[in-house]
Coordinates of C-alpha atoms in Angstrom, one line a residue:
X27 CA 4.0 13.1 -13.4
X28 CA 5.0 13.0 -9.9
X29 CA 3.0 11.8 -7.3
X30 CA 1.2 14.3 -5.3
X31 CA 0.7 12.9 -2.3
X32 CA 4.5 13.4 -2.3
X33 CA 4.6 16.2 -3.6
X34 CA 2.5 17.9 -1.2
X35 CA 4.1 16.6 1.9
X36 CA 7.7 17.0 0.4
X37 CA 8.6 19.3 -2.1
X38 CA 12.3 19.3 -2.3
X39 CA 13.5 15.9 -4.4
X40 CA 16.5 15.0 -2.5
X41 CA 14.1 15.9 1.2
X42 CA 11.8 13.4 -0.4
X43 CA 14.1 10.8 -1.8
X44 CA 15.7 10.2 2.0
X45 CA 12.3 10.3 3.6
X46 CA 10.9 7.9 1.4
X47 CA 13.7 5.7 2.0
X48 CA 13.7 6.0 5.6
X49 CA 9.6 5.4 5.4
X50 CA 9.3 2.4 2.8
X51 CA 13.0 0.2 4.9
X52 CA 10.6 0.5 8.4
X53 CA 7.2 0.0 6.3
X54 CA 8.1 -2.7 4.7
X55 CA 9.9 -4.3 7.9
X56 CA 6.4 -4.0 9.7
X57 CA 4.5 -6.0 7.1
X58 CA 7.0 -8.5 5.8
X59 CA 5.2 -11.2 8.5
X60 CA 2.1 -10.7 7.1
X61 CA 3.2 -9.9 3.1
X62 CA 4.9 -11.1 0.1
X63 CA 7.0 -9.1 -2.1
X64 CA 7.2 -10.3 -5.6
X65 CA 8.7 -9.0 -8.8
X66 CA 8.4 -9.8 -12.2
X67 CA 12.0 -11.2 -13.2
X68 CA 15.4 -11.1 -11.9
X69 CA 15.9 -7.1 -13.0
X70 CA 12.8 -6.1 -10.7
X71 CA 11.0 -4.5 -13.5
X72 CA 7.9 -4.4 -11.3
X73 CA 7.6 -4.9 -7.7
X74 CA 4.3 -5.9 -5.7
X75 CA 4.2 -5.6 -1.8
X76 CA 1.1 -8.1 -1.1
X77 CA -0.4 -8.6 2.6
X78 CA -2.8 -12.0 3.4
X79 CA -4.8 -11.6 6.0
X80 CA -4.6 -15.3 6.5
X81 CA -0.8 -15.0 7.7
X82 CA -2.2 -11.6 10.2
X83 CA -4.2 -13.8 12.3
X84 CA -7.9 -12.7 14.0
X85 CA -6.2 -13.1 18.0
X86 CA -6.0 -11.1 20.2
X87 CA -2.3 -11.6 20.1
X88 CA -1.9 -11.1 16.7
X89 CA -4.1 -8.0 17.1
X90 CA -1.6 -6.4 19.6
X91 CA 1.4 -7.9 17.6
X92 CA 0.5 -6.1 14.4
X93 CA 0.4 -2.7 16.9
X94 CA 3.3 -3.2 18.0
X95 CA 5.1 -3.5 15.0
X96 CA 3.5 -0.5 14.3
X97 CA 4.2 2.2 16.9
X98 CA 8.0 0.3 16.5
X99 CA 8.3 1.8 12.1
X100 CA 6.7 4.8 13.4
X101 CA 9.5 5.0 15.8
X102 CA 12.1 3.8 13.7
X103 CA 11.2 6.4 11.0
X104 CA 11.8 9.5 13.5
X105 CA 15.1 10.6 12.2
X106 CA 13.2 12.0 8.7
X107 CA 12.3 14.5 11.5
X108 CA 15.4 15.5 10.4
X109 CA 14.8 16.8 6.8
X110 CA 10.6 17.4 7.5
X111 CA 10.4 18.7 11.1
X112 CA 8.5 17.0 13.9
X113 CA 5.4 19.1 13.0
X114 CA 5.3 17.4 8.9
X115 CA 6.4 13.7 10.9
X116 CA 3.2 14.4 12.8
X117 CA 1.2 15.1 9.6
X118 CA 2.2 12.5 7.8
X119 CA 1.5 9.8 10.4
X120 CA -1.6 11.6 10.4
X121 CA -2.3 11.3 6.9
X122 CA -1.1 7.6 6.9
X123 CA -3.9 6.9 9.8
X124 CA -6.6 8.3 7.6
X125 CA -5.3 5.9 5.0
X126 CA -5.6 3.1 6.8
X127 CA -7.3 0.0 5.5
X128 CA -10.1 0.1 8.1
X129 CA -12.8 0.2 4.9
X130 CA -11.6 -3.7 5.0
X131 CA -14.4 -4.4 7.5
X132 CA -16.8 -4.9 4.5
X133 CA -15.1 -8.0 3.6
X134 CA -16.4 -9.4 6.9
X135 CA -14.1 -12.9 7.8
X136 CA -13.9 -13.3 4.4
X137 CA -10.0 -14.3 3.2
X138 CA -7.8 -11.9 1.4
X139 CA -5.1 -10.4 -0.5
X140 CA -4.5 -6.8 -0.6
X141 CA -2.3 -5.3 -2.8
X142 CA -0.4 -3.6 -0.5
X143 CA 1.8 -1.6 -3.2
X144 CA 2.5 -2.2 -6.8
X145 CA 5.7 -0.6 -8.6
X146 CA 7.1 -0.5 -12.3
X147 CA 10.4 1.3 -12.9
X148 CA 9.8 4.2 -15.2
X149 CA 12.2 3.1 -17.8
X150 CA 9.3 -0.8 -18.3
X151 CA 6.2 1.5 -17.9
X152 CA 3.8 0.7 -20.2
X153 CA 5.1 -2.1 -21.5
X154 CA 2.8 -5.1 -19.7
X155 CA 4.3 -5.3 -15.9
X156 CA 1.6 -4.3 -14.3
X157 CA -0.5 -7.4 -16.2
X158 CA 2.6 -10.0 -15.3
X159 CA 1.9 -8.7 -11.6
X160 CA -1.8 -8.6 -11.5
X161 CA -3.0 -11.9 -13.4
X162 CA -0.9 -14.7 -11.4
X163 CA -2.3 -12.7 -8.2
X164 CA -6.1 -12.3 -9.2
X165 CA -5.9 -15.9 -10.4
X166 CA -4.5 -17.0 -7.3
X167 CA -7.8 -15.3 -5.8
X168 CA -9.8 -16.9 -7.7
X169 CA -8.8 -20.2 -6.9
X170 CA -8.8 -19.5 -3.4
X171 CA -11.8 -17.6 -3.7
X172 CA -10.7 -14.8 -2.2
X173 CA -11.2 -11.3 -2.6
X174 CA -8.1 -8.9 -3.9
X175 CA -8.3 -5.3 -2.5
X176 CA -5.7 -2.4 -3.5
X177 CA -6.1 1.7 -2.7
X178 CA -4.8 4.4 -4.5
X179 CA -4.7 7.6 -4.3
X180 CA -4.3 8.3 -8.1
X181 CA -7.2 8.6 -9.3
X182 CA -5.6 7.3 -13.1
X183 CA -5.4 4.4 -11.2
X184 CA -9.1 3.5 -11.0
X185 CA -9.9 3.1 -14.7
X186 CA -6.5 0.9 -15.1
X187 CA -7.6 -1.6 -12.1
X188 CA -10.9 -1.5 -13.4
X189 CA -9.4 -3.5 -16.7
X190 CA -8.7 -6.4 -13.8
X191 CA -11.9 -6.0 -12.5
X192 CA -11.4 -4.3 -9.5
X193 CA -14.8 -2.2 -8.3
X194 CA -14.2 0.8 -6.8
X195 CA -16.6 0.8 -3.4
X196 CA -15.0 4.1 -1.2
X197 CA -13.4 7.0 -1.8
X198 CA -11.9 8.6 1.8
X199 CA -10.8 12.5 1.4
X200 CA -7.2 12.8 3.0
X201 CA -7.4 15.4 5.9
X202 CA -6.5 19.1 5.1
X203 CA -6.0 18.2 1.2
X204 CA -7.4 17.4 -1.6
X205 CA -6.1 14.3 -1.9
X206 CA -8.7 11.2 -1.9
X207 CA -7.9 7.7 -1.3
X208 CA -10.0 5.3 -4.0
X209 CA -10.5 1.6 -2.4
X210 CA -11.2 -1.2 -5.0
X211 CA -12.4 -4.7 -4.6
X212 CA -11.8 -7.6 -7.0
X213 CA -14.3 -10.0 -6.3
X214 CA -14.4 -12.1 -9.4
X215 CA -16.4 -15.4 -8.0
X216 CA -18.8 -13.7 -5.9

């Protein structure tokens, strides 16, 4: 089954495909100061994109910084234009805004680790990545005591991080769909 939030914005494969490689190169160049990428062996099986809000920084400066890097992979991502028209470009910033992780607030100044993305190649789903991805992270947490946060807009998704211990605490309907974004918290020592 194919992702819908995909799906809905881009319905022809090889139209997707390129947009999604121009998006996720410029996506992940905005995040990788504040994010680790790690994968579960040498042949990538499973990837995880995982931001730290200790490495963002609460200045004013950092603040600024993380804008700019922002508005700079918006930019960068224009030529998808391209293959989805200005007018989808538009709604798809759009829809990323909506997603944002503002519902992070709640944690207060408390120190985490958001799990930015989390990826399994089709061929090794179902066959324990997910748990070889998830356990060094949340025990990490744990130690640190830290809270791990994730959103996904699957809503498959919520019953499978539940197993971790994740509690689902929003839900955030995606404008002019029926899409909703499900935000989780794993907050094992408090």
């Amino acid at each position: 089954m194919e992702d819908p939030l995909y799906t809905f914005m881009l319905p022809d494969p090889s139209t997707r495909q390129e947009v999604l490689r121009i998006f996720f190169r410029h996506y992940l160049e905005m995040l990788s100061p504040y994010s680790d990428i790690y994968a579960s062996s040498a042949q990538w099986e499973a990837v995880a994109l995982v931001f730290r809000s200790e490495q963002f920084g609460s200045s004013i400066l950092s603040q600024l910084n993380y804008r700019r890097r922002i508005a700079t992979a918006i930019i960068k991502s224009l030529p998808a234009c391209r293959y989805i028209g200005c007018k989808g470009f538009i709604r798809g910033v759009s829809i990323l805004h909506s997603m944002s992780s503002a519902w992070l607030h709640m944690l207060g100044d408390r120190p985490y680790a958001h799990l930015d993305m989390l990826v399994v190649q089709q061929a090794y789903r179902g066959s324990g990545q997910v748990s070889k991805m998830m356990e060094p992270l949340l025990a990490e947490c744990d130690a640190k005591d830290w809270a791990c946060t994730l959103e996904t807009q699957n809503p498959n998704n919520v019953p499978l991080y539940g197993r971790y211990g994740f509690t689902l605490v929003e839900t955030i309907r995606l404008p002019d769909s029926d899409l909703e974004q499900y935000c989780m918290v794993y907050n094992r020592n408090n």
